[in-house]
XYZ file of C-alpha atoms in Angstrom:
323
model
C 0.000 0.000 0.000
C 1.416 3.383 -1.026
C 2.128 5.997 1.624
C 0.094 9.217 1.521
C 0.807 12.388 3.469
C -1.979 14.945 3.920
C -0.565 18.297 5.006
C -3.606 19.588 6.961
C -6.761 18.151 8.536
C -9.547 17.540 5.997
C -13.212 16.499 6.347
C -13.501 13.034 7.887
C -15.309 11.660 4.839
C -12.288 12.575 2.714
C -9.843 11.032 5.170
C -11.890 7.821 5.302
C -11.807 7.562 1.516
C -8.047 8.093 1.525
C -7.452 5.416 4.160
C -9.263 2.831 2.036
C -6.527 3.039 -0.584
C -3.421 4.451 1.106
C -1.342 4.145 4.229
C -2.379 7.642 5.257
C -0.696 10.106 7.590
C -2.488 13.364 8.416
C -0.613 16.304 9.869
C -2.635 17.835 12.716
C -1.776 21.460 12.067
C -3.125 24.229 9.857
C 0.199 26.047 9.602
C 2.104 25.831 6.300
C 4.831 23.241 6.076
C 8.373 24.582 6.279
C 10.759 24.088 3.365
C 12.593 21.502 5.496
C 9.380 19.549 6.053
C 8.412 19.795 2.385
C 11.709 18.189 1.430
C 11.099 15.481 4.027
C 7.662 14.527 2.670
C 9.051 14.359 -0.881
C 11.641 11.866 0.358
C 9.398 9.779 2.634
C 5.991 9.480 0.900
C 4.747 8.126 -2.416
C 2.034 10.765 -2.780
C 1.241 14.037 -1.026
C -2.012 15.987 -0.719
C -0.998 19.632 -0.121
C -2.967 22.860 0.214
C -2.322 26.409 -0.988
C -0.130 27.331 2.000
C 2.454 24.639 1.220
C 5.021 26.359 -1.007
C 6.731 23.805 -3.238
C 9.346 26.070 -4.777
C 11.918 25.118 -7.384
C 14.551 25.061 -4.618
C 12.563 22.477 -2.650
C 12.438 20.128 -5.652
C 16.076 20.725 -6.550
C 17.173 19.790 -3.026
C 15.524 16.362 -3.402
C 17.175 14.941 -6.547
C 15.499 11.519 -6.393
C 12.117 12.002 -4.649
C 10.017 9.082 -3.539
C 6.920 11.229 -4.095
C 5.474 10.962 -7.591
C 2.232 12.932 -7.220
C 1.151 16.159 -5.552
C -2.661 15.940 -5.502
C -3.413 19.552 -4.692
C -6.476 20.391 -2.584
C -7.749 23.359 -4.604
C -8.018 24.603 -8.158
C -5.154 27.125 -7.867
C -1.648 25.678 -7.898
C 0.630 28.726 -8.083
C 2.161 27.597 -4.769
C 3.690 24.681 -6.662
C 6.474 25.251 -9.191
C 4.975 22.907 -11.774
C 7.937 23.137 -14.147
C 10.308 22.089 -11.348
C 7.935 19.302 -10.294
C 7.874 18.042 -13.878
C 11.672 18.019 -14.051
C 11.659 15.957 -10.855
C 9.226 13.448 -12.368
C 6.365 14.489 -10.096
C 2.811 14.772 -11.343
C 0.589 17.614 -10.142
C -3.217 17.542 -10.086
C -5.872 19.962 -8.869
C -9.606 20.163 -8.173
C -11.304 22.342 -10.814
C -15.069 22.525 -11.007
C -15.650 21.812 -7.332
C -14.922 25.425 -6.391
C -16.655 27.259 -9.263
C -20.072 28.054 -7.812
C -18.808 28.739 -4.302
C -16.187 31.201 -5.511
C -18.677 32.928 -7.812
C -21.116 33.229 -4.899
C -18.367 34.807 -2.807
C -17.658 37.330 -5.558
C -21.319 38.399 -5.503
C -21.231 38.515 -1.700
C -18.261 40.903 -1.820
C -19.824 42.982 -4.593
C -22.943 43.497 -2.501
C -21.082 44.064 0.763
C -18.783 46.657 -0.779
C -21.346 48.465 -2.910
C -23.955 48.588 -0.121
C -21.395 49.244 2.657
C -22.586 46.199 4.577
C -19.399 45.562 6.564
C -19.201 49.221 7.559
C -22.843 49.153 8.653
C -22.346 45.962 10.650
C -19.451 47.572 12.502
C -21.606 50.633 13.215
C -24.340 48.525 14.816
C -21.862 46.468 16.849
C -20.182 49.622 18.152
C -23.465 50.887 19.602
C -23.110 54.155 17.671
C -26.061 53.616 15.327
C -28.651 56.343 15.905
C -31.435 54.805 13.843
C -32.610 55.054 10.247
C -32.535 58.314 8.341
C -32.815 59.124 4.619
C -29.168 59.942 3.928
C -27.478 57.392 6.159
C -24.727 55.210 4.624
C -25.827 55.577 1.034
C -24.128 53.073 -1.228
C -24.400 51.928 -4.845
C -27.297 49.903 -6.252
C -25.920 46.954 -8.276
C -28.908 46.229 -10.496
C -28.408 47.217 -14.141
C -24.861 48.429 -13.526
C -21.816 47.305 -15.546
C -19.484 44.603 -14.284
C -15.994 43.990 -15.644
C -14.563 40.519 -15.095
C -10.839 39.901 -15.286
C -10.543 36.350 -16.598
C -13.514 34.469 -18.017
C -12.749 30.878 -17.120
C -15.166 28.660 -15.205
C -15.414 31.026 -12.250
C -15.528 34.166 -14.382
C -18.369 32.747 -16.458
C -20.288 31.758 -13.320
C -19.904 35.310 -11.991
C -21.051 36.730 -15.337
C -24.171 34.547 -15.311
C -25.085 35.636 -11.795
C -24.570 39.295 -12.664
C -26.533 39.144 -15.912
C -29.454 36.961 -14.861
C -29.633 37.957 -11.215
C -28.990 41.690 -11.411
C -29.528 42.571 -15.054
C -25.969 43.858 -15.249
C -24.056 44.579 -18.445
C -21.090 42.214 -18.691
C -17.626 43.182 -19.875
C -14.559 40.946 -19.642
C -10.801 40.971 -20.103
C -9.424 37.728 -21.499
C -6.749 36.558 -23.914
C -9.342 34.735 -26.017
C -13.015 35.409 -26.796
C -15.568 33.310 -24.925
C -18.929 32.105 -26.144
C -21.712 33.202 -23.803
C -25.476 32.804 -24.088
C -25.877 36.547 -23.527
C -24.098 39.668 -24.699
C -20.666 40.022 -23.087
C -18.166 42.442 -24.571
C -14.487 41.502 -24.565
C -11.686 44.032 -23.966
C -8.049 43.674 -25.020
C -7.005 46.393 -22.573
C -7.633 46.035 -18.859
C -7.375 49.770 -18.232
C -9.893 50.510 -20.990
C -12.349 48.095 -19.417
C -11.699 49.566 -15.970
C -12.800 53.004 -17.227
C -16.213 51.694 -18.251
C -17.352 49.503 -15.355
C -19.057 50.080 -12.017
C -17.598 46.913 -10.487
C -14.300 45.261 -11.417
C -13.830 41.618 -10.384
C -10.549 39.683 -10.513
C -10.822 35.919 -10.946
C -7.693 34.918 -12.881
C -5.229 32.232 -11.754
C -2.252 33.322 -9.688
C 1.349 33.011 -10.808
C 4.097 35.011 -12.496
C 1.969 35.869 -15.543
C -0.716 37.569 -13.461
C 1.319 38.968 -10.558
C 0.334 42.637 -10.015
C -1.887 42.494 -13.084
C -4.157 44.923 -11.243
C -2.027 47.889 -10.276
C -2.019 51.668 -10.023
C -2.833 52.114 -13.722
C -6.028 50.100 -13.323
C -7.145 51.888 -10.146
C -6.393 55.268 -11.754
C -8.592 54.292 -14.704
C -11.571 53.266 -12.563
C -14.437 55.685 -11.968
C -14.542 57.273 -8.478
C -17.743 55.391 -7.559
C -16.543 51.987 -8.855
C -15.733 49.033 -6.613
C -13.009 46.403 -6.922
C -13.416 42.750 -5.864
C -10.738 40.050 -5.693
C -11.533 36.330 -5.443
C -8.473 35.127 -7.366
C -5.079 35.209 -5.645
C -3.737 38.029 -3.522
C -0.660 38.708 -5.627
C -2.806 39.408 -8.697
C -3.231 42.831 -7.074
C -0.549 45.365 -6.182
C -1.746 45.747 -2.604
C 0.191 48.975 -2.051
C -1.517 50.570 -5.060
C -4.928 49.365 -3.868
C -4.377 50.823 -0.397
C -3.393 54.179 -1.924
C -6.499 54.213 -4.141
C -8.740 53.458 -1.170
C -7.035 55.977 1.109
C -7.356 58.721 -1.501
C -10.983 57.742 -2.229
C -10.105 57.386 -5.908
C -12.388 54.333 -6.053
C -15.655 53.689 -4.258
C -14.485 50.685 -2.281
C -13.162 47.138 -2.423
C -14.081 43.635 -1.326
C -11.244 41.172 -0.749
C -11.147 37.487 0.083
C -7.420 37.048 -0.630
C -4.261 39.027 0.150
C -0.839 39.509 -1.376
C 1.065 38.157 1.661
C -1.645 35.980 3.153
C -2.380 35.526 6.022
C -0.730 38.877 6.742
C -3.057 41.788 6.036
C -1.439 45.250 6.129
C -2.430 47.501 9.022
C -3.219 50.263 6.526
C -5.736 48.017 4.763
C -7.392 46.889 7.995
C -7.750 50.507 9.116
C -9.881 51.503 6.127
C -13.683 51.648 6.284
C -14.169 51.464 2.523
C -12.934 47.889 2.173
C -14.591 44.584 3.092
C -12.109 41.955 4.303
C -12.905 38.230 4.401
C -10.538 35.471 5.636
C -10.300 33.509 2.359
C -13.827 32.095 2.599
C -14.289 31.469 -1.128
C -14.741 27.699 -0.823
C -15.592 27.541 2.878
C -18.770 25.469 2.691
C -19.160 21.880 3.917
C -20.272 20.556 0.535
C -17.533 22.342 -1.362
C -14.609 21.294 0.819
C -15.895 17.721 0.758
C -16.137 17.810 -3.056
C -12.631 19.250 -3.317
C -11.279 16.487 -1.110
C -13.042 13.741 -3.027
C -11.747 15.135 -6.312
C -8.222 15.071 -4.916
C -8.777 11.477 -3.773
C -9.986 10.549 -7.280
C -6.678 11.798 -8.648
C -4.808 9.787 -6.029
C -6.820 6.633 -6.770
C -6.167 6.967 -10.495
C -2.454 7.287 -9.801
C -2.487 4.176 -7.600
C -4.324 2.242 -10.316
C -1.935 3.420 -13.017
C -4.680 5.163 -14.981
C -4.748 8.758 -16.297
C -5.447 11.397 -13.653
C -8.869 13.061 -14.022
C -7.359 16.501 -13.331
C -3.680 16.425 -14.254
C -1.908 19.783 -14.409
C 1.269 18.437 -16.001
C 2.708 15.344 -17.623
C 5.960 13.519 -16.894
C 7.853 10.918 -18.857
C 7.629 8.255 -16.186
C 5.952 7.860 -12.805
């Protein structure tokens, strides 16, 4: 029986499924593994189920020239915490869990859009503080989302799910920034320039994968292009946004507000960002639902089972010459 290492506690149903096929060890901590420990698991286990906090850098792979591990079955759709090219050179397969997170992440984007535009987090803090003096006609006026224009950065599975919710649920006009045109069942205008799209929209939503290609994709030029009433939402990866530029835009009131579920140096959130009233901050809740985390785990287990059986992985990210 092959040895499996799971880097953080997962739902019991997922662990039970893993134990049916593998000699399974589960680390009882939610802190990221150190580089030393990452090297150790590559040497000691046949397969590893990591999460987004476990940073498998090129240096980690290079320091283990002949790893026992032949598969990293990532728990999550994003895999920018794994240097896939280095894993491939080391003969290690990488898989992920697409599809399982689509609806939950799209729902979270709409949650943040509403919270930011309608100043919900600010209002909740007002009530909790005991300072609320009761309803009056000009209190905490925000922006109505219905029939506004949304701009979506990246129109993959999640981006399309957000677009559908915006169009059908709120009657919003949909604009998107993507390398290739997408076929939608409703009118959605594509932009080649992110700054041009930013000038036109009332809400700008980032949902592209993380990694070197998208690092700081949303920076000062984008925030400068946005209209003063417009809101920015990020449900992708924190480093897609230049956090310093976002803080400056919020401090100067150059944009209407922001809703964030991810951060550039997560879990660290800058003091300057936490001090602002015009930003909604969530602790990476995008997939935090019982059904979703269970589905993610089972999808990861399906990849592990396929590997053990010597069959193609359902969700392979890369390919290697031999496993």
